[in-house]
mmCIF file with all atom_site columns, C-alpha atoms in Angstrom:
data_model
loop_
_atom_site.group_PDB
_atom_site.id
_atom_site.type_symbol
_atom_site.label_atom_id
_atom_site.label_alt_id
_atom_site.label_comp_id
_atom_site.label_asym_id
_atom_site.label_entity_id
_atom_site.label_seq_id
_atom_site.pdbx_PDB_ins_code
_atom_site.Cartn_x
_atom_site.Cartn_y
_atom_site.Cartn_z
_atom_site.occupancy
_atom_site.B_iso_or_equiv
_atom_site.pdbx_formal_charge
_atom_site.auth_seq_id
_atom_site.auth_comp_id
_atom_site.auth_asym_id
_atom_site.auth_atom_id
_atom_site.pdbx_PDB_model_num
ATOM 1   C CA . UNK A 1 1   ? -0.019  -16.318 -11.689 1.00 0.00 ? 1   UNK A CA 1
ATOM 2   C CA . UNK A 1 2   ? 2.251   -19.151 -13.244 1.00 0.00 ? 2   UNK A CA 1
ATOM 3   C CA . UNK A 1 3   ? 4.738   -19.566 -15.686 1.00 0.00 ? 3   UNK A CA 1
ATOM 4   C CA . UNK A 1 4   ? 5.913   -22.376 -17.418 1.00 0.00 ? 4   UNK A CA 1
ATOM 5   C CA . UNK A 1 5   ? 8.455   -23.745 -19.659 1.00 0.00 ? 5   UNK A CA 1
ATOM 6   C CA . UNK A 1 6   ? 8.713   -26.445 -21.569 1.00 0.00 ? 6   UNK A CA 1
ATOM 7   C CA . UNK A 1 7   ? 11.700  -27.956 -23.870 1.00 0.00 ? 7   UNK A CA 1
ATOM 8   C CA . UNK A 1 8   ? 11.192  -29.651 -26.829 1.00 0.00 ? 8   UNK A CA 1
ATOM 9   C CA . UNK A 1 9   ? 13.767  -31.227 -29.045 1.00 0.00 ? 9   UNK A CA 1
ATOM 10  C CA . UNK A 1 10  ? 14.283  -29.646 -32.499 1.00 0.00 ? 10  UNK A CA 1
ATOM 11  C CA . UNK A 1 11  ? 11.624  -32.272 -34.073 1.00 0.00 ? 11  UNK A CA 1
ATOM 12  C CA . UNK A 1 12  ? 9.088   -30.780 -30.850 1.00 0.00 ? 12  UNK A CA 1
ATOM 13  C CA . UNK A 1 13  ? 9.211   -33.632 -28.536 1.00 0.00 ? 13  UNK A CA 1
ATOM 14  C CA . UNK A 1 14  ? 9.127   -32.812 -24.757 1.00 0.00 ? 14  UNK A CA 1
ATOM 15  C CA . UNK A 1 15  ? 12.809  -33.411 -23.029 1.00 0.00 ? 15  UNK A CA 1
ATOM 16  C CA . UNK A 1 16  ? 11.910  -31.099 -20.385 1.00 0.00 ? 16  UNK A CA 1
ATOM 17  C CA . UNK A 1 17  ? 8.924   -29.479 -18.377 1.00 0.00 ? 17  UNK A CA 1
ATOM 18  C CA . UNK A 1 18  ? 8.656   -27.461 -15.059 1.00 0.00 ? 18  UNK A CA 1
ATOM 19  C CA . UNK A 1 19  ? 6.038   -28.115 -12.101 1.00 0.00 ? 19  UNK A CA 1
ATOM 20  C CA . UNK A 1 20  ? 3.888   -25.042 -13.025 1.00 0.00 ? 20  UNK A CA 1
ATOM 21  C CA . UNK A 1 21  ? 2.866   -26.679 -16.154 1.00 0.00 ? 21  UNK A CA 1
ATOM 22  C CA . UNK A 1 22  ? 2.448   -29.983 -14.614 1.00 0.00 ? 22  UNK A CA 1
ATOM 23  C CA . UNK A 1 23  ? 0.456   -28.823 -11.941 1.00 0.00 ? 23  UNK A CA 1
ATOM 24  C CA . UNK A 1 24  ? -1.881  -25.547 -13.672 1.00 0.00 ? 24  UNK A CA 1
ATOM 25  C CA . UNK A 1 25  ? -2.866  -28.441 -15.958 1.00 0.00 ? 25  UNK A CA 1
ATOM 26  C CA . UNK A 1 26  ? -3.708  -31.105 -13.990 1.00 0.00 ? 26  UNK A CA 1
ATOM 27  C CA . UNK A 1 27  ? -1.024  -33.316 -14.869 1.00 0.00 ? 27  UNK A CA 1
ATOM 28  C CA . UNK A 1 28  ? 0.350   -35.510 -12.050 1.00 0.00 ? 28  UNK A CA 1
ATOM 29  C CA . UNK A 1 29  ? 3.724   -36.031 -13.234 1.00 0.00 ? 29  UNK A CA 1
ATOM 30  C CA . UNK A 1 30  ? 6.258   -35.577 -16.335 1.00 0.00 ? 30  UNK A CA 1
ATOM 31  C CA . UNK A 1 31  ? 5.708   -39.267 -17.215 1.00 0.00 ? 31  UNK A CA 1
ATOM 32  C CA . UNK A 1 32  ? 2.443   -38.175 -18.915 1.00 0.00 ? 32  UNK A CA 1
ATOM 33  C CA . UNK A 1 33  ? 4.593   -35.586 -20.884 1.00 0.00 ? 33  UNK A CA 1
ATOM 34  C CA . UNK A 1 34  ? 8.242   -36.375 -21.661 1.00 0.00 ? 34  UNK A CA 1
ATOM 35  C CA . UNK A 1 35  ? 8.663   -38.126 -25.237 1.00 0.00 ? 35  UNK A CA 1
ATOM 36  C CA . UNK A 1 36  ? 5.781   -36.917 -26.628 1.00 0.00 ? 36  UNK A CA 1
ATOM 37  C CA . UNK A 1 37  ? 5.031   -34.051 -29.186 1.00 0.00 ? 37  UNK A CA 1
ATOM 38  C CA . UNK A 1 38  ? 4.012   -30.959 -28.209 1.00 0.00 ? 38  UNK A CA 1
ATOM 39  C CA . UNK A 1 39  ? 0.506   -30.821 -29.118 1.00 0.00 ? 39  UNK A CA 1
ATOM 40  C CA . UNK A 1 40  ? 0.090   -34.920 -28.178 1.00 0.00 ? 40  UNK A CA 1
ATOM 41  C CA . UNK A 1 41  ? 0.830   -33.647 -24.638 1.00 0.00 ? 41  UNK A CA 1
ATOM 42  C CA . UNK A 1 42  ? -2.825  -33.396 -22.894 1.00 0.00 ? 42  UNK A CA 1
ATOM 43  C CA . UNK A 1 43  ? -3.035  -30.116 -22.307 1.00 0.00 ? 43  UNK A CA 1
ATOM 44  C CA . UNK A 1 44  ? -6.567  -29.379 -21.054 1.00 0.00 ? 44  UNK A CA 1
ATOM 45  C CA . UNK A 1 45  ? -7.906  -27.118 -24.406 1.00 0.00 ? 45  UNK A CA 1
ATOM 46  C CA . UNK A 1 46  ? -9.428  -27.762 -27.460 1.00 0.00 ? 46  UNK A CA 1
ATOM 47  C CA . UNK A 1 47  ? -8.224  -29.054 -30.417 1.00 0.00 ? 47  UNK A CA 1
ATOM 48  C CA . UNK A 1 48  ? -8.285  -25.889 -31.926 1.00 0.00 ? 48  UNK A CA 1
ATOM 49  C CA . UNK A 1 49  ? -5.555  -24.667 -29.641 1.00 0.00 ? 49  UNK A CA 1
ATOM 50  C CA . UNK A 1 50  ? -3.932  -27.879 -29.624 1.00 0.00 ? 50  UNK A CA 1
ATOM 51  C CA . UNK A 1 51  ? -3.513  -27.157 -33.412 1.00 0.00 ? 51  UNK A CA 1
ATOM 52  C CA . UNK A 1 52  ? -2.557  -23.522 -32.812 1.00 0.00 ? 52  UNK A CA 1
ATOM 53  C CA . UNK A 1 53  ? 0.188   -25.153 -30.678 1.00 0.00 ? 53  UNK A CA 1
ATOM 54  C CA . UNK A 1 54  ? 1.504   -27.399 -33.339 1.00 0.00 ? 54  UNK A CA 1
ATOM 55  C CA . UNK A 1 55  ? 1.577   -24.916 -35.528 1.00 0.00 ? 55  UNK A CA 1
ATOM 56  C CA . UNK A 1 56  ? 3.439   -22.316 -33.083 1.00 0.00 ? 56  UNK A CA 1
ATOM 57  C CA . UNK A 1 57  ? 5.855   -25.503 -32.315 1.00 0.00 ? 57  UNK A CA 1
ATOM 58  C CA . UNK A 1 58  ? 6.596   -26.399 -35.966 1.00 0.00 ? 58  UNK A CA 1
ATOM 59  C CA . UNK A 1 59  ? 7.244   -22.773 -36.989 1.00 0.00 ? 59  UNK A CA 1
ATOM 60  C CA . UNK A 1 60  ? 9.554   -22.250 -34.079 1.00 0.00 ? 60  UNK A CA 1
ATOM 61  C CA . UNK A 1 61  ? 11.760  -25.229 -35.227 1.00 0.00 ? 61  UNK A CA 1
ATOM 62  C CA . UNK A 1 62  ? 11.806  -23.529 -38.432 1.00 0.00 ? 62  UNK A CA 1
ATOM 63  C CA . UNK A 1 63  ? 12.975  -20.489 -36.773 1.00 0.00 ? 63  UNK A CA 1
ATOM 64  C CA . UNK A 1 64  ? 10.702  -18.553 -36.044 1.00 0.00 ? 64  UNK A CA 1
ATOM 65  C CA . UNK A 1 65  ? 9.455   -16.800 -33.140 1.00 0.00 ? 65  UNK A CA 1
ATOM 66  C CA . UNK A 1 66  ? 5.601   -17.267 -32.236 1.00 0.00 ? 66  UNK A CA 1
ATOM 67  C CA . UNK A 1 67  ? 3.860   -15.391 -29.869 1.00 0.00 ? 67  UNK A CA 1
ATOM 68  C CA . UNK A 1 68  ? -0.083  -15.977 -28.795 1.00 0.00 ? 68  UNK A CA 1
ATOM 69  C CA . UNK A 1 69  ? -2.636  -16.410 -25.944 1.00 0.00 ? 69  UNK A CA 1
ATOM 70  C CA . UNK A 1 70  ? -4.210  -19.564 -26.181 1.00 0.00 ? 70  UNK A CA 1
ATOM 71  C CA . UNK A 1 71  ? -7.424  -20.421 -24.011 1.00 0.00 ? 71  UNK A CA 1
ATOM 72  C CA . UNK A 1 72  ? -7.814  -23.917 -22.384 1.00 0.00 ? 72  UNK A CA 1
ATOM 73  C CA . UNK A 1 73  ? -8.936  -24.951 -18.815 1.00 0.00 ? 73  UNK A CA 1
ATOM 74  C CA . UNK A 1 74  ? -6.893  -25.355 -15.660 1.00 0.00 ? 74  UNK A CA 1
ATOM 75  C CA . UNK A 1 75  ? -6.591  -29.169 -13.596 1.00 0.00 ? 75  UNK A CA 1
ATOM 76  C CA . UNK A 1 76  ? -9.720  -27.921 -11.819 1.00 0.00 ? 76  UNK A CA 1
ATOM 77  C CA . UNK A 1 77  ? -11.261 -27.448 -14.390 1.00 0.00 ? 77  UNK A CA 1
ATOM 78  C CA . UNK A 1 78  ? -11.553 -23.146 -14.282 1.00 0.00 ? 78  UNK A CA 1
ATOM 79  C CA . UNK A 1 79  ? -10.839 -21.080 -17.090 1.00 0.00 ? 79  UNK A CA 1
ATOM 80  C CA . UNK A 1 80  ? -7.332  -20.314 -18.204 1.00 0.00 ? 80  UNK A CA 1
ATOM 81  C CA . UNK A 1 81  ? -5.747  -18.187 -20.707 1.00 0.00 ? 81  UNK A CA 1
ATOM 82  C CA . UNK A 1 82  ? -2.079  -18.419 -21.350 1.00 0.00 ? 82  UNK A CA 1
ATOM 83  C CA . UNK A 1 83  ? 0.528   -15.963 -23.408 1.00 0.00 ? 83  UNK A CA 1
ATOM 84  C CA . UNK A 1 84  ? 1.984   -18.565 -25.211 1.00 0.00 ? 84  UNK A CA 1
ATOM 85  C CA . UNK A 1 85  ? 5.606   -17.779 -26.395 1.00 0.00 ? 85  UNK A CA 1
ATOM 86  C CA . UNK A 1 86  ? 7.941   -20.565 -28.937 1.00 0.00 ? 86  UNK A CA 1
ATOM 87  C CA . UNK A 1 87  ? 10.849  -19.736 -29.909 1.00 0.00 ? 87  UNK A CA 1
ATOM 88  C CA . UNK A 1 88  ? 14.002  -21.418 -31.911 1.00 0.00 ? 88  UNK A CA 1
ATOM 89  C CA . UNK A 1 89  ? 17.387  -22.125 -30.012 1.00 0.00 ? 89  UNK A CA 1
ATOM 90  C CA . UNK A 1 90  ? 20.428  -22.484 -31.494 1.00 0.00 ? 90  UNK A CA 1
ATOM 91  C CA . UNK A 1 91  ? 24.191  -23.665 -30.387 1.00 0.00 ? 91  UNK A CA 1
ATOM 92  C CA . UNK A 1 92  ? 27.346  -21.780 -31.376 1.00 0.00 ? 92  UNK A CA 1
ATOM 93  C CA . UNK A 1 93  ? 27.720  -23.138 -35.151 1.00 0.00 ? 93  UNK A CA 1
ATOM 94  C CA . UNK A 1 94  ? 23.929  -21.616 -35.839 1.00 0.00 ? 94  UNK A CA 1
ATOM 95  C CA . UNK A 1 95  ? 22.555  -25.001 -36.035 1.00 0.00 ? 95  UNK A CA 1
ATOM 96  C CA . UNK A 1 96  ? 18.895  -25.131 -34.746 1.00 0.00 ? 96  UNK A CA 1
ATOM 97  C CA . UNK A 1 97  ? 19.151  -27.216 -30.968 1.00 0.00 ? 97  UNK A CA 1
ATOM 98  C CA . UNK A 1 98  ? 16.021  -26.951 -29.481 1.00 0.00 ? 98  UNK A CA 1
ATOM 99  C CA . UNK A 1 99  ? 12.544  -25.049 -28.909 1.00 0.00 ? 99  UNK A CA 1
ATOM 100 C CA . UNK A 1 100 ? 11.674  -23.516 -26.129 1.00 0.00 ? 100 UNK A CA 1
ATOM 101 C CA . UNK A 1 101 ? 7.873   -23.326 -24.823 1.00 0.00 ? 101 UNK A CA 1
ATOM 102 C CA . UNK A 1 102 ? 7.081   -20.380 -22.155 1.00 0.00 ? 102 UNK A CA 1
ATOM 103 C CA . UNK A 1 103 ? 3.661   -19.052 -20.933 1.00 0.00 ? 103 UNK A CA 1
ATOM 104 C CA . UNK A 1 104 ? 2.608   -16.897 -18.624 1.00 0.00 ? 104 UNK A CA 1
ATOM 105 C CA . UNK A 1 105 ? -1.131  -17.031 -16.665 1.00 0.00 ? 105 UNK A CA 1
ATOM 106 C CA . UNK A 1 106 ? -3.007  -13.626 -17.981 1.00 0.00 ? 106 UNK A CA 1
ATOM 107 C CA . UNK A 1 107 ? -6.179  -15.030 -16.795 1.00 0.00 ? 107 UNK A CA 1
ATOM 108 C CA . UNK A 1 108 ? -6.899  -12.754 -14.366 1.00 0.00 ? 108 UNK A CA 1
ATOM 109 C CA . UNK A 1 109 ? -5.516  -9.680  -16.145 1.00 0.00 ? 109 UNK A CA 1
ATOM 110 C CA . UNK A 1 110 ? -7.640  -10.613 -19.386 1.00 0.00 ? 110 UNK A CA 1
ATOM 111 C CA . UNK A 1 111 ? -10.669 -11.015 -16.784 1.00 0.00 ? 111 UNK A CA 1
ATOM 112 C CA . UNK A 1 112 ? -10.324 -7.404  -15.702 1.00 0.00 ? 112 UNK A CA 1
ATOM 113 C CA . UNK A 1 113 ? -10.135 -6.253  -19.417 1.00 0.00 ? 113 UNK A CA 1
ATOM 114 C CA . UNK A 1 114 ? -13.589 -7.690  -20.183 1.00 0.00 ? 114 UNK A CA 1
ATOM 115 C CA . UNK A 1 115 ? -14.880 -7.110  -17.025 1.00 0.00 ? 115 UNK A CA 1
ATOM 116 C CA . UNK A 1 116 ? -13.686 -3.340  -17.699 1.00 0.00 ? 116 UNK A CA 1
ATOM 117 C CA . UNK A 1 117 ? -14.794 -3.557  -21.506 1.00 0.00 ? 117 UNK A CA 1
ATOM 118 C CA . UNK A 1 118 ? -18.383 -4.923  -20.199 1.00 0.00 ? 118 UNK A CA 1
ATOM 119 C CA . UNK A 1 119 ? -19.066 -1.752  -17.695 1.00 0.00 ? 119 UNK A CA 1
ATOM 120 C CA . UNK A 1 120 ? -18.192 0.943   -20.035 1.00 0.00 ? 120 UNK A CA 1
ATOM 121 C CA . UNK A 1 121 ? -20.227 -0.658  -22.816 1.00 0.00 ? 121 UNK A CA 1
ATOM 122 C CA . UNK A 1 122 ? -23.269 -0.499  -19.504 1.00 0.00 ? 122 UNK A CA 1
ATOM 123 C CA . UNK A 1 123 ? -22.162 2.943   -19.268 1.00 0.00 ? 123 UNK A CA 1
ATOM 124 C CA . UNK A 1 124 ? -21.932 4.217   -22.936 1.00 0.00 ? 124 UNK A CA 1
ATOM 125 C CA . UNK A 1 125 ? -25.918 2.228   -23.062 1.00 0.00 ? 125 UNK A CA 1
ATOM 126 C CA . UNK A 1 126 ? -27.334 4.115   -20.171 1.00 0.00 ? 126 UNK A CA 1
ATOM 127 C CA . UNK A 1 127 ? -26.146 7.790   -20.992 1.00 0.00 ? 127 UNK A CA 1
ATOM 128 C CA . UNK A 1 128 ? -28.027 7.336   -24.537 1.00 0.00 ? 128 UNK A CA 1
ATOM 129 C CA . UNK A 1 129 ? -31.034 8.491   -24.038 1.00 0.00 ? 129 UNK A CA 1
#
């Protein structure tokens, strides 16, 4: 279990990113993040998410809040799926000041859920008769 957080400028570069992201990812160090876009970062998913990203990023700096699990691989290359949550922060006058990028590993709870899903689906098939 991990959770991360990234900030982005209002225009969605990367000014800031902690070690949990770094590391679930893969990425050795905040070099290969900080002054990039969000989605340019390499985040180890496809470009499909990578595009889900932008999109979550983009709407956030337009103020609104964005909230979705997004499935990509971990630095080792296992699966991971991440609650994704972007969100618009503001200073005092209302003015919009940054983004803010959290997530949070579900992996293993979404694992039980299919697991679960899978062995009552057996079940339901072997009481028909």
């Amino acid at each position: 279990m991990f959770q991360f957080t990234v900030l982005l400028s209002a225009d969605c570069t990367v000014l800031e990113i902690n070690q949990a992201a770094l590391f679930i990812c893969g990425l050795s160090s905040d070099t290969e993040v900080l002054g990039r876009k969000f989605w340019e970062v390499p985040w180890p998913a496809s470009q499909a998410v990578i595009d889900r990203l932008r999109q979550g990023a983009e709407a956030a700096a337009r103020g609104t809040f964005v909230r979705e699990e997004h499935e990509g691989y971990r630095g080792d290359g296992g699966r991971l799926i991440v609650d994704v949550s972007t969100k618009p922060a503001y200073d005092d006058a209302g003015n919009l000041i940054y983004v803010i990028a959290e997530g949070r590993d579900v992996t293993d709870r979404k694992l039980m859920e299919e697991s679960l899903g899978e062995s009552e689906e057996r079940f339901r098939s072997a009481m028909q008769f």
